[in-house]
Coordinates of C-alpha atoms in Angstrom, one line a residue:
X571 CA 26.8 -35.1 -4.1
X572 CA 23.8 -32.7 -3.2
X573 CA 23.8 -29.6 -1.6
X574 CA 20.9 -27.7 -0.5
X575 CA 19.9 -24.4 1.2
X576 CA 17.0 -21.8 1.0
X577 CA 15.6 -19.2 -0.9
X578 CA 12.5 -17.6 -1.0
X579 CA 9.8 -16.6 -3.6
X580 CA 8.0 -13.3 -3.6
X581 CA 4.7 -12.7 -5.5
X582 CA 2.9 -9.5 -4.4
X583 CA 3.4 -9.8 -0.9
X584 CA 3.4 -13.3 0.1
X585 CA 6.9 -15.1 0.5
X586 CA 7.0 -19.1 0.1
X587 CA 10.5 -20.6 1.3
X588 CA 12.1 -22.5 -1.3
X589 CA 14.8 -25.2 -1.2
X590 CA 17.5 -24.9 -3.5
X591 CA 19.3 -28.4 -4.3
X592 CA 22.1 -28.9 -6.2
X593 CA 23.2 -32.4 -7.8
X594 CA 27.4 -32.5 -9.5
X595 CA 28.2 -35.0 -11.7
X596 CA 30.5 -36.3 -14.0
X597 CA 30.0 -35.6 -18.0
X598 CA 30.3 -32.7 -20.3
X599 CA 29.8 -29.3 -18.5
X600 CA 27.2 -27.9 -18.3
X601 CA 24.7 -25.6 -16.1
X602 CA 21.4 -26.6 -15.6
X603 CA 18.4 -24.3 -14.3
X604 CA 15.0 -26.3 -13.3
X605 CA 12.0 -25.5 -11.6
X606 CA 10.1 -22.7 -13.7
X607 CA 12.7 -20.3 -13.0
X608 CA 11.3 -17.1 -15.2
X609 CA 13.9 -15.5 -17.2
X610 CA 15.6 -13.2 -14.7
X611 CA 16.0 -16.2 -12.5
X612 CA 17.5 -18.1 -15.7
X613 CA 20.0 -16.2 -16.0
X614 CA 21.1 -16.5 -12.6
X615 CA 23.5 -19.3 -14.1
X616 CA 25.7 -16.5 -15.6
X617 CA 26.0 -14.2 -13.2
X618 CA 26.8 -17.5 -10.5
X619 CA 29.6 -18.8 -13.0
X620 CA 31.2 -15.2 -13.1
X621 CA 30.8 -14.4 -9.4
X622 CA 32.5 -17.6 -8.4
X623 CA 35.4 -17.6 -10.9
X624 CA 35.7 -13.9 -9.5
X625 CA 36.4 -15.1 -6.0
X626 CA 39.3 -17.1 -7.4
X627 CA 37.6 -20.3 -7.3
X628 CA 37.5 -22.7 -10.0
X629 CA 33.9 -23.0 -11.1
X630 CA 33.2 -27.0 -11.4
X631 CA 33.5 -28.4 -14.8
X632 CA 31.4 -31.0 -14.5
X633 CA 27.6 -31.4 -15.0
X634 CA 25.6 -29.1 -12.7
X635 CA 22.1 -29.6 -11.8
X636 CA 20.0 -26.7 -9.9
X637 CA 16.6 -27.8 -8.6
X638 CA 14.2 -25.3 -7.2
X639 CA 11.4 -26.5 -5.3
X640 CA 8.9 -27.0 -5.2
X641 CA 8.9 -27.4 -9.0
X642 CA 5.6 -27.4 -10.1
X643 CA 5.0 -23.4 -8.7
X644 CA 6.7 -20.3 -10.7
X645 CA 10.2 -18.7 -9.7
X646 CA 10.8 -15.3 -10.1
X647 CA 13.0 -12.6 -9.3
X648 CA 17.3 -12.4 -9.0
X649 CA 17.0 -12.8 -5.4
X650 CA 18.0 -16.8 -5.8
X651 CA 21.5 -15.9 -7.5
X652 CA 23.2 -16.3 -3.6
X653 CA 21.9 -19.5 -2.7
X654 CA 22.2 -20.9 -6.2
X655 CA 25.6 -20.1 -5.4
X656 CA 25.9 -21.8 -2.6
X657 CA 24.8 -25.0 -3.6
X658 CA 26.7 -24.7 -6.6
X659 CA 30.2 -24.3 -3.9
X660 CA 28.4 -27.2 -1.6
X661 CA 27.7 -29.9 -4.5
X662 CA 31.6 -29.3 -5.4
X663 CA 32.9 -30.0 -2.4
X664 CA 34.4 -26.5 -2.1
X665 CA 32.0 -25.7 1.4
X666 CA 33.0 -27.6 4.3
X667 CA 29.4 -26.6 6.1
X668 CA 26.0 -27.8 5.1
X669 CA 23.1 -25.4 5.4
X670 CA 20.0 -26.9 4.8
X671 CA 18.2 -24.4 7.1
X672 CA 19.3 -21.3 6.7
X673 CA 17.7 -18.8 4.1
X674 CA 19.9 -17.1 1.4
X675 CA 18.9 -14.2 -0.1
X676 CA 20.5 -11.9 -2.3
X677 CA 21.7 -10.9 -6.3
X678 CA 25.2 -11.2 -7.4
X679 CA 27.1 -8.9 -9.5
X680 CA 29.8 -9.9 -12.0
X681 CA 32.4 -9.6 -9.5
X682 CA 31.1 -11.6 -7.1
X683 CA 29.7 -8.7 -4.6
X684 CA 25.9 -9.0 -3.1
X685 CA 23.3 -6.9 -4.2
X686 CA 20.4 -5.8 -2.5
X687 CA 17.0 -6.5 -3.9
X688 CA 13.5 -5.2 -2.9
X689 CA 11.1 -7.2 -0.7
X690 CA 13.6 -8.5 1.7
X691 CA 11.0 -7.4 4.8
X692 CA 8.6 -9.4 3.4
X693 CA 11.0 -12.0 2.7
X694 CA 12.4 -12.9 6.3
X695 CA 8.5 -12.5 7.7
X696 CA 8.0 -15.2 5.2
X697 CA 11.1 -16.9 6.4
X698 CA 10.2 -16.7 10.5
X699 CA 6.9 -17.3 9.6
X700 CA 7.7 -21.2 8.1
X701 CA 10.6 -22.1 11.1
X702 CA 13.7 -20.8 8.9
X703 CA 15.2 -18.0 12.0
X704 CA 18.7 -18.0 10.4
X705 CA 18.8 -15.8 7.0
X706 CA 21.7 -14.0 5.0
X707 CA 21.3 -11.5 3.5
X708 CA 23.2 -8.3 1.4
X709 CA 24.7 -5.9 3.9
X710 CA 22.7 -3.1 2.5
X711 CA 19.7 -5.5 3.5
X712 CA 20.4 -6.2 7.1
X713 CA 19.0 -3.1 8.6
X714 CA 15.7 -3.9 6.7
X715 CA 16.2 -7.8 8.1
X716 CA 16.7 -7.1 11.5
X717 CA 13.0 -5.0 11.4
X718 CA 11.5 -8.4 11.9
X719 CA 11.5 -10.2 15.2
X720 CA 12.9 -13.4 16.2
X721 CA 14.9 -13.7 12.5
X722 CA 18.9 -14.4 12.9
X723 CA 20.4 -12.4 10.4
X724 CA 23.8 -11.7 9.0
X725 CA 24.9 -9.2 6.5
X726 CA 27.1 -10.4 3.8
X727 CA 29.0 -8.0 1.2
X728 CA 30.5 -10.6 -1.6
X729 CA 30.4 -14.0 -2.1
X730 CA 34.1 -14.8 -1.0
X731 CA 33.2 -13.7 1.8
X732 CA 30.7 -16.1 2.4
X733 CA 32.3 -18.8 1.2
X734 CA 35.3 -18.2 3.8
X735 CA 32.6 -18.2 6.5
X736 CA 31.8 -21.8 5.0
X737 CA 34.9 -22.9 5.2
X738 CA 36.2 -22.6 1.3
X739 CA 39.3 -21.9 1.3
X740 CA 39.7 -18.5 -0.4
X741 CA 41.3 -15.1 0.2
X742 CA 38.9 -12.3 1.0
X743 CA 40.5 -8.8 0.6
X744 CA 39.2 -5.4 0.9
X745 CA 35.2 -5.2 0.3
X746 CA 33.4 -2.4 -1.5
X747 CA 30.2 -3.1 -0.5
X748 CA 27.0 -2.3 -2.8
X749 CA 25.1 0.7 -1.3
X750 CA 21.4 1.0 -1.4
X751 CA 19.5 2.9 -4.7
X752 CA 16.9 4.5 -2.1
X753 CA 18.5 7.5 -0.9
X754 CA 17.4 8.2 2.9
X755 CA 14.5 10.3 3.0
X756 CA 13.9 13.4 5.3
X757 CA 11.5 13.4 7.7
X758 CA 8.2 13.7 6.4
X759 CA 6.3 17.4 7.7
X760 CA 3.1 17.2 8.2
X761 CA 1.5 20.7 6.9
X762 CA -1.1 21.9 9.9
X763 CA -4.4 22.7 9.9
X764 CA -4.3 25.6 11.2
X765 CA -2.5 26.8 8.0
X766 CA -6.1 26.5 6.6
X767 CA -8.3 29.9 6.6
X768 CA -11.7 29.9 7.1
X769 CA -13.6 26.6 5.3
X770 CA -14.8 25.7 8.9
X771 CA -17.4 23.1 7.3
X772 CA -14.8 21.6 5.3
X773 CA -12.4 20.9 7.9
X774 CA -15.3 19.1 9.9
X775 CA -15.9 17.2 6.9
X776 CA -12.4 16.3 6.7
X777 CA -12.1 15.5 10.9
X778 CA -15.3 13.7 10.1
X779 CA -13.1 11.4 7.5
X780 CA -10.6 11.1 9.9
X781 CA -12.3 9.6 12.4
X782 CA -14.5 7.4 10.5
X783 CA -12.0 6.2 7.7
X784 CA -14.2 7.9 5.0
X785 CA -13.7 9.1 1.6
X786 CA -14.1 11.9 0.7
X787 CA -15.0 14.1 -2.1
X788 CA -14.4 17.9 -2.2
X789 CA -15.7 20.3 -5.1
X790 CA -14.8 24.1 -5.5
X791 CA -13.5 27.1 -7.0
X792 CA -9.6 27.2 -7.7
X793 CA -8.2 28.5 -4.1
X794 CA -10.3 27.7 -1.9
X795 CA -8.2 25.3 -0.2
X796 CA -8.9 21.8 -1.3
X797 CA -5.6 20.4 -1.6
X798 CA -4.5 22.3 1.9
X799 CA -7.2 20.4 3.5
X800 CA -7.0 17.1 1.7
X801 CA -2.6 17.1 2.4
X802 CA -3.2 17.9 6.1
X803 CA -5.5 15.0 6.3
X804 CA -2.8 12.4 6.9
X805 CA -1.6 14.8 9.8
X806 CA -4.7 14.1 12.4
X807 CA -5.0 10.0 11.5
X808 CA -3.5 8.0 14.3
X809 CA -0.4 6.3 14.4
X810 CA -0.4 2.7 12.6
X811 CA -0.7 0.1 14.7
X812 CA 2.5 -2.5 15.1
X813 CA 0.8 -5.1 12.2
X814 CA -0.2 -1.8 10.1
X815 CA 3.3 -1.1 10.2
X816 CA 4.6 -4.1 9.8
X817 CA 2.2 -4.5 6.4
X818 CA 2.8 -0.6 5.1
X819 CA 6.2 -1.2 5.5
X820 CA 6.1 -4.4 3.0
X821 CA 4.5 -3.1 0.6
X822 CA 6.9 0.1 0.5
X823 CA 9.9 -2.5 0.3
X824 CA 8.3 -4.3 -2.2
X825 CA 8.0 -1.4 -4.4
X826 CA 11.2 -0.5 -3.8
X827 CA 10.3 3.0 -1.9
X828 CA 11.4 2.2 1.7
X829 CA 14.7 3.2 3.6
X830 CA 14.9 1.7 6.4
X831 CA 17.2 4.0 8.4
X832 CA 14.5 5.5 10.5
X833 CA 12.7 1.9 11.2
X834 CA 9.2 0.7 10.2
X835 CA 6.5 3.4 9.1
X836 CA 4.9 4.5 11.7
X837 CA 2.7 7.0 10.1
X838 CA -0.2 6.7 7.7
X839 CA 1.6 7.5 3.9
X840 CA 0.3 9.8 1.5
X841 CA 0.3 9.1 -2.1
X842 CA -1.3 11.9 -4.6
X843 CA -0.2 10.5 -7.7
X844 CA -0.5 13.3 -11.1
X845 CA -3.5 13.3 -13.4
X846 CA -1.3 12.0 -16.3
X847 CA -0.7 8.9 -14.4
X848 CA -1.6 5.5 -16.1
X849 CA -3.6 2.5 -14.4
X850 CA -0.6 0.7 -13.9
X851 CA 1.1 3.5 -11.8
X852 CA -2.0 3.6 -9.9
X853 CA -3.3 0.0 -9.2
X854 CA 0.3 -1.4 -9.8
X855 CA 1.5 -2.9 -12.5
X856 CA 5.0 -3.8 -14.8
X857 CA 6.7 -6.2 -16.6
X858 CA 6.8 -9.8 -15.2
X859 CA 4.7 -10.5 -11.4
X860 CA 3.4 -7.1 -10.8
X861 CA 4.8 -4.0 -8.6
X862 CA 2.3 -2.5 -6.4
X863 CA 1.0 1.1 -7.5
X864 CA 0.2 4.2 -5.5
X865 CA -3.3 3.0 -4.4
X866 CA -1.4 -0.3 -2.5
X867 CA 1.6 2.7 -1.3
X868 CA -1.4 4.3 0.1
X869 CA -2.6 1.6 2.2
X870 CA -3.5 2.4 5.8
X871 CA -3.2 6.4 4.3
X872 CA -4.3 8.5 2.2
X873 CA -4.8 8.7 -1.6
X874 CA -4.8 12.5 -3.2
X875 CA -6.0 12.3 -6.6
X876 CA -6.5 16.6 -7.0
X877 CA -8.0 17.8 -10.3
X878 CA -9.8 14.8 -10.8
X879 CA -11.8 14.8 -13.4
X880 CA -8.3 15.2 -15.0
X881 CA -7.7 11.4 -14.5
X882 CA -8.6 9.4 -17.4
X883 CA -11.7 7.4 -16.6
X884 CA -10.6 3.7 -17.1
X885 CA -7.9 5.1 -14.2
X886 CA -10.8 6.4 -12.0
X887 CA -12.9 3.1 -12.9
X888 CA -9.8 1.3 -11.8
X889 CA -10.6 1.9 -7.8
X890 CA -13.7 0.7 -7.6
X891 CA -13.0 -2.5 -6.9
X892 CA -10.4 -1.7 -4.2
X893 CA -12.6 1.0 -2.6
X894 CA -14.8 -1.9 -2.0
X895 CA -12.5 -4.9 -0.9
X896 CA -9.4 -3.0 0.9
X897 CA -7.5 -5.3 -1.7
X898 CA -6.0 -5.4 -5.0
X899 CA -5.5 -8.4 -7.2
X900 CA -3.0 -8.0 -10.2
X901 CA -3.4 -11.2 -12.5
X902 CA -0.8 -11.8 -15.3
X903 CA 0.4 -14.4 -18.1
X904 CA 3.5 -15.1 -16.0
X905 CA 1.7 -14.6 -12.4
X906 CA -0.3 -13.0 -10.1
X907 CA 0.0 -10.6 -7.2
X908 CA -2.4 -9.5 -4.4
X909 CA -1.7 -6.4 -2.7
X910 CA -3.3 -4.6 0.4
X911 CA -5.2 -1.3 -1.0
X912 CA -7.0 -0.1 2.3
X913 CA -6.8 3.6 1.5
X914 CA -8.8 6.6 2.4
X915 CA -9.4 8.1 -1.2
X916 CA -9.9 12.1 -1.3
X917 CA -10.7 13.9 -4.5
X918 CA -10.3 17.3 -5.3
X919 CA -12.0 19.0 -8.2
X920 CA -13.5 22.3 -9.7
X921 CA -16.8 22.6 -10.4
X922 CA -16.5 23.5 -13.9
X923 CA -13.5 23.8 -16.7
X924 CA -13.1 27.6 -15.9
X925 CA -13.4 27.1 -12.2
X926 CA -16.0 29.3 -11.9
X927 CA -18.9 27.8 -11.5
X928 CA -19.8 27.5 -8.0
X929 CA -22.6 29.5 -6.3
X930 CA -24.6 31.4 -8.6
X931 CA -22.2 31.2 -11.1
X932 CA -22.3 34.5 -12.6
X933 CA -18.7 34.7 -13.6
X934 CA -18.6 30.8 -14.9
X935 CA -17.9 31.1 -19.1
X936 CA -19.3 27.5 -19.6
X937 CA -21.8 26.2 -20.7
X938 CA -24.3 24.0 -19.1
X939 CA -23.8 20.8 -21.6
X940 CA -20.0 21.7 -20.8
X941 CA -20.6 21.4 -16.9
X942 CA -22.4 18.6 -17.2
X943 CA -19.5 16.8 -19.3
X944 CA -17.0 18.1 -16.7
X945 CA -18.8 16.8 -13.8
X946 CA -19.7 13.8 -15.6
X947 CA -16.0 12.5 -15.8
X948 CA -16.2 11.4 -12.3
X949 CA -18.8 8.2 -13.2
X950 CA -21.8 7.6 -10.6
X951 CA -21.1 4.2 -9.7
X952 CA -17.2 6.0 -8.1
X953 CA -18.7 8.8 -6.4
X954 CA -21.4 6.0 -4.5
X955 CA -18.5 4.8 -3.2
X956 CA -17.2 7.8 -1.7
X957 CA -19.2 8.8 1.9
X958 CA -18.5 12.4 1.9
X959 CA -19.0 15.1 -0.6
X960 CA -18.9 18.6 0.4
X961 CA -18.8 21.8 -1.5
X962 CA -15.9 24.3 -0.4
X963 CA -17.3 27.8 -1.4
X964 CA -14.9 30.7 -2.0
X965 CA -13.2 32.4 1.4
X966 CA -14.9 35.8 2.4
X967 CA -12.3 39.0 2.8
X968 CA -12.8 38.3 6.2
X969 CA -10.9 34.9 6.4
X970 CA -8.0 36.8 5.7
X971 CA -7.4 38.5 9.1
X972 CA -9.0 36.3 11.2
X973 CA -7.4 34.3 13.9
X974 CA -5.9 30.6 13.0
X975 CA -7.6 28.0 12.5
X976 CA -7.7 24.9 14.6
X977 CA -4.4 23.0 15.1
X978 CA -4.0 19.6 13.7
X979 CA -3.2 18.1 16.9
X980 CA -6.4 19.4 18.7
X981 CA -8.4 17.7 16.0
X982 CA -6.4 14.5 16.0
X983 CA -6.9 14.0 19.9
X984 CA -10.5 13.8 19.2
X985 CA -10.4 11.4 16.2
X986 CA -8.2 9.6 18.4
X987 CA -10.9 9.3 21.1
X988 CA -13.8 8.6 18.1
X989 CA -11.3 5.7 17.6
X990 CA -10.9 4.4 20.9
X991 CA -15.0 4.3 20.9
X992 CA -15.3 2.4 17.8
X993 CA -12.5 0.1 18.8
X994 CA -14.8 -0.6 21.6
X995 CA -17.5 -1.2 20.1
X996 CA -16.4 -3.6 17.4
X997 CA -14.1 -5.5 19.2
X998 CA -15.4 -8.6 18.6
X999 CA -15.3 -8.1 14.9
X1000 CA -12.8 -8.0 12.0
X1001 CA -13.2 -4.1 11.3
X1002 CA -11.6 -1.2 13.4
X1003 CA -13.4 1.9 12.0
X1004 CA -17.4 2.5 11.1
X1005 CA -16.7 2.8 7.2
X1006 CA -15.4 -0.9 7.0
X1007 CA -18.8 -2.6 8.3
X1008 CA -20.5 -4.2 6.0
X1009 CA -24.2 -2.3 5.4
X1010 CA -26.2 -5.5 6.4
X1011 CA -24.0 -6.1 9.6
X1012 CA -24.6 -2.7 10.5
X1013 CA -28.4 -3.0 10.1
X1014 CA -29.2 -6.1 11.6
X1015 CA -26.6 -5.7 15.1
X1016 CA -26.5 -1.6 14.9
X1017 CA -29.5 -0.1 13.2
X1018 CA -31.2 3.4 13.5
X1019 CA -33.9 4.3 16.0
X1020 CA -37.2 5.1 13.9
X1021 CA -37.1 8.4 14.0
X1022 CA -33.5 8.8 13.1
X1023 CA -33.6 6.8 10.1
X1024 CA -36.9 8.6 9.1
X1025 CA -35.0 11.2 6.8
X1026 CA -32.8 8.1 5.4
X1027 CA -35.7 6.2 4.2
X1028 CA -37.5 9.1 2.4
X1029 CA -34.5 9.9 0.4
X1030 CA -34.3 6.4 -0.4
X1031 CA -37.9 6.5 -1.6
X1032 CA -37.6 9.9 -3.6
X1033 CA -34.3 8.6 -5.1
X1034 CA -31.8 11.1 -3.7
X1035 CA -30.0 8.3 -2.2
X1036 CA -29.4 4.7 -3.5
X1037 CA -29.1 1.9 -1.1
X1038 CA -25.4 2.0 -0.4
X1039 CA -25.9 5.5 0.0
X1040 CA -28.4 4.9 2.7
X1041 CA -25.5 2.8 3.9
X1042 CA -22.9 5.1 4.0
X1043 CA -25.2 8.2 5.8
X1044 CA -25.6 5.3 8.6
X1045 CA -21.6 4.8 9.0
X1046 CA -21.3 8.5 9.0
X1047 CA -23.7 8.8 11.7
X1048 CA -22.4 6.8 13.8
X1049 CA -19.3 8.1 13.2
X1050 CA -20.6 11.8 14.1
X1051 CA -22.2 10.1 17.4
X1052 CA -18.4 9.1 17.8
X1053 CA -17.1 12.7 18.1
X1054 CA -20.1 13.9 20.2
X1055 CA -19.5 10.8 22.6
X1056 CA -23.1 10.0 21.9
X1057 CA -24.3 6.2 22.5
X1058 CA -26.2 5.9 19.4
X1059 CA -26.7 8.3 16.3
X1060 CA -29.7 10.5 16.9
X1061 CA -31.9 12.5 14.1
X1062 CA -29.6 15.7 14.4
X1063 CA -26.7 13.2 13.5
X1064 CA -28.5 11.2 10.8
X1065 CA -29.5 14.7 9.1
X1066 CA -25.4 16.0 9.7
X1067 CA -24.8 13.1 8.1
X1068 CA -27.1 13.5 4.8
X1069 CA -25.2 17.1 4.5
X1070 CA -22.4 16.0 4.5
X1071 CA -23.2 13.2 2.2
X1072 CA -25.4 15.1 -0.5
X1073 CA -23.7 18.2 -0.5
X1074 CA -21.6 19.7 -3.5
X1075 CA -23.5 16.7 -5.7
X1076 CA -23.5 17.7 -9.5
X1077 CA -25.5 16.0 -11.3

């Protein structure tokens, strides 16, 4: 007799229902595993024996054949242990229901009870997504499950329990069910701008970001109020849309990070990750089909990387390629993963080793060739990539008593109108903000008047800026035009834009 059901199989984000078959037969006993199951998935066979003799049901003793398919693709992962199960209980003859459409998911413990695992949003999207509406799933799960429209699911807390709902005959008792690892986070705060003293060019830069999706680059004295500025930038981005949600919310249950109490993510994360941290915490990483790092937690928000020349330079040289593409692909022996990375980076960094060395510099206690090592930590070919770079000078006494600052929420209302204009005006294309369009695009369909790319092409010519520089200034003027509710950039915008692009460079 065969008995099959579903599973699915996760690598990076993308799900790919699987069907589980299993074939009984007479001869020695014996459990058989088959379909490039990796070795977590192997020993699934164990755990299914001792979860099923647990329930007080005699496991078959006969030969047992498992096929997962299709074969020819790689299996991963302990979230196949329930419908291996299943089929197992079917092909014996203890089930009295078939259930070739509906989706099990779930990892069994010794003694029988279901254990969450992580990726289960991404899972039943998967699931809805190829026709398969009715998924089980652990109990600890279901609140996760039930995030995703139009999918039928039910909450199961150990396998007997199942099995009774399949008709086995079996006595289920009192349940402990298996609780969740991710403790429920507090709400996240948001820290205000108007916490922020003085630094009234910084905090445009930083609106400027906002609106635009830029990176951005800030460079100053200890104190000055880099990191206040670069946390409170999450706090004036708008709220994700329902499919940014939807994919920030993946990715977070992938990784293990998400509780999902308080529903989908609704606001743009922040990851600032310490300067000890290794590639593989950054850009993702681990044992087996990768886990995505802090720059794919980021997506849709913010990366922090403060004191960064701190970070060691193959981690820097890491983000290139995802500052470019939005995207990160994580290729191993046993598998690959893809993971969104559409972040808005921010570094934060001193201008020297002693911090001093802004301005005139005459308290700095470096020397130049140590400057110039300092500053050259951060590699040219990262800091192209990153649109604005702006020096934060050190606060005068006067900062000190002066009135606040700007709330967050008046600056986020007019990001959010920027928005709404660039929404409008590349509606008919893939990108939502100016610092996604491609450089050509934006030449060919959107490009300068004459006199307001004059300034552009002479620091092109002299060298000041390379050609995805000149690029960048572009998206930043039109992003700048956004804020003014200009039509079009003009030359005061083009030359804001070169400030903010060229200011605070070391060389």
């Amino acid at each position: 007799m065969v008995y099959r059901t579903r599973a699915v199989n996760l690598r990076g984000m993308a799900g790919t229902v699987v069907e589980v078959e299993a074939h009984v037969a007479l001869g020695l006993p014996a459990f058989s595993l088959v379909g490039r199951p990796d070795p977590a998935l192997a020993e699934a066979r164990e755990r299914v024996r001792a979860a099923v003799q647990s329930c007080g049901l005699t496991f078959p003793p006969r030969r047992i054949t498992v096929n997962l398919l299709p074969a020819s693709e790689p299996k991963a992962g302990s979230g196949f242990d329930l419908a291996v199960a299943v089929c197992v209980l079917g092909a014996a003859g203890i089930l009295a229901t078939q259930t070739p459409e509906v989706v099990h998911l779930g990892e069994l413990g010794l003694d029988g009870r279901v254990h969450p695992v992580r990726g289960i949003l991404p899972m039943v999207l998967a699931c809805v997504a190829a026709g398969f509406t009715r998924v089980v799933v652990p109990s600890a799960d279901v609140a996760e499950a039930r995030l995703v429209p139009g999918a039928q699911v039910t909450g199961v807390t150990h396998l007997a329990e199942l099995a009774a709902r399949y008709g086995a005959d079996v006595r289920v008792g009192a349940l402990d069910p298996v609780r969740r690892t991710v403790a429920a986070a507090p709400p996240r705060v948001e820290p205000d701008l108007a916490d922020v003293a003085g630094q009234e060019f910084a905090r445009y830069a930083l609106e400027v970001a906002a609106a635009g999706g830029h990176h951005l680059y800030l460079v100053g004295p200890p104190g000055t109020g880099k990191t206040m500025l670069a946390a409170r930038l999450p706090g004036i981005l708008p709220d994700l849309t329902e499919a940014q949600a939807v994919e920030v919310t993946s990715v977070h249950s992938v990784a293990g990070t998400f509780e999902p109490s308080n529903g989908l993510l609704r606001r743009p994360p922040l990851e600032a990750p310490h300067h000890t941290a290794s590639p593989a915490a950054i850009v993702g990483g681990g044992s087996g089909v990768p886990r995505p790092g802090a720059a794919s937690r980021a997506h849709c928000g913010v990366l922090l990387l403060d004191e960064a020349p701190e970070f060691p330079a193959r981690v820097l040289d890491t983000l290139r390629q995802p500052l470019e593409s939005g995207r990160i692909r994580l290729d191993r022996a046993v598998g690959s993963a893809d993971y969104p990375a559409g972040f808005q980076l921010v570094l934060a960094a001193n201008p020297c080793p002693c911090g001093r060395g802004s301005g005139k510099a005459v308290d700095c206690v470096c020397s130049s060739l140590q400057r110039r090592r300092y500053a050259a930590r951060l590699s040219g070919p990262l800091l192209d990539r990153v649109d604005i770079q702006v020096e934060v000078p050190r606060s005068t006494p006067g900062a000190l008593g002066a009135a606040p600052g700007e709330a967050s929420a008046s600056v986020a209302e007019r990001v959010a109108s920027a928005r709404r204009a660039m929404a409008a005006r590349w509606r008919a294309t893939p990108w939502q903000t100016n610092a996604a369009v491609p450089g050509a695009w934006l030449r060919s369909q959107h490009p300068l008047t004459h006199d307001a790319g004059r300034e552009v092409r002479r620091a092109v010519e002299l060298g000041h800026l390379s050609l995805r520089g000149a690029d960048r200034v572009t998206r930043l003027a039109w992003t700048i035009a956004d804020l003014s509710g200009a039509e079009r950039p003009g030359p005061d915008d083009v030359a804001t834009a070169m400030t903010l692009r060229m200011r605070g460079r070391h060389e």
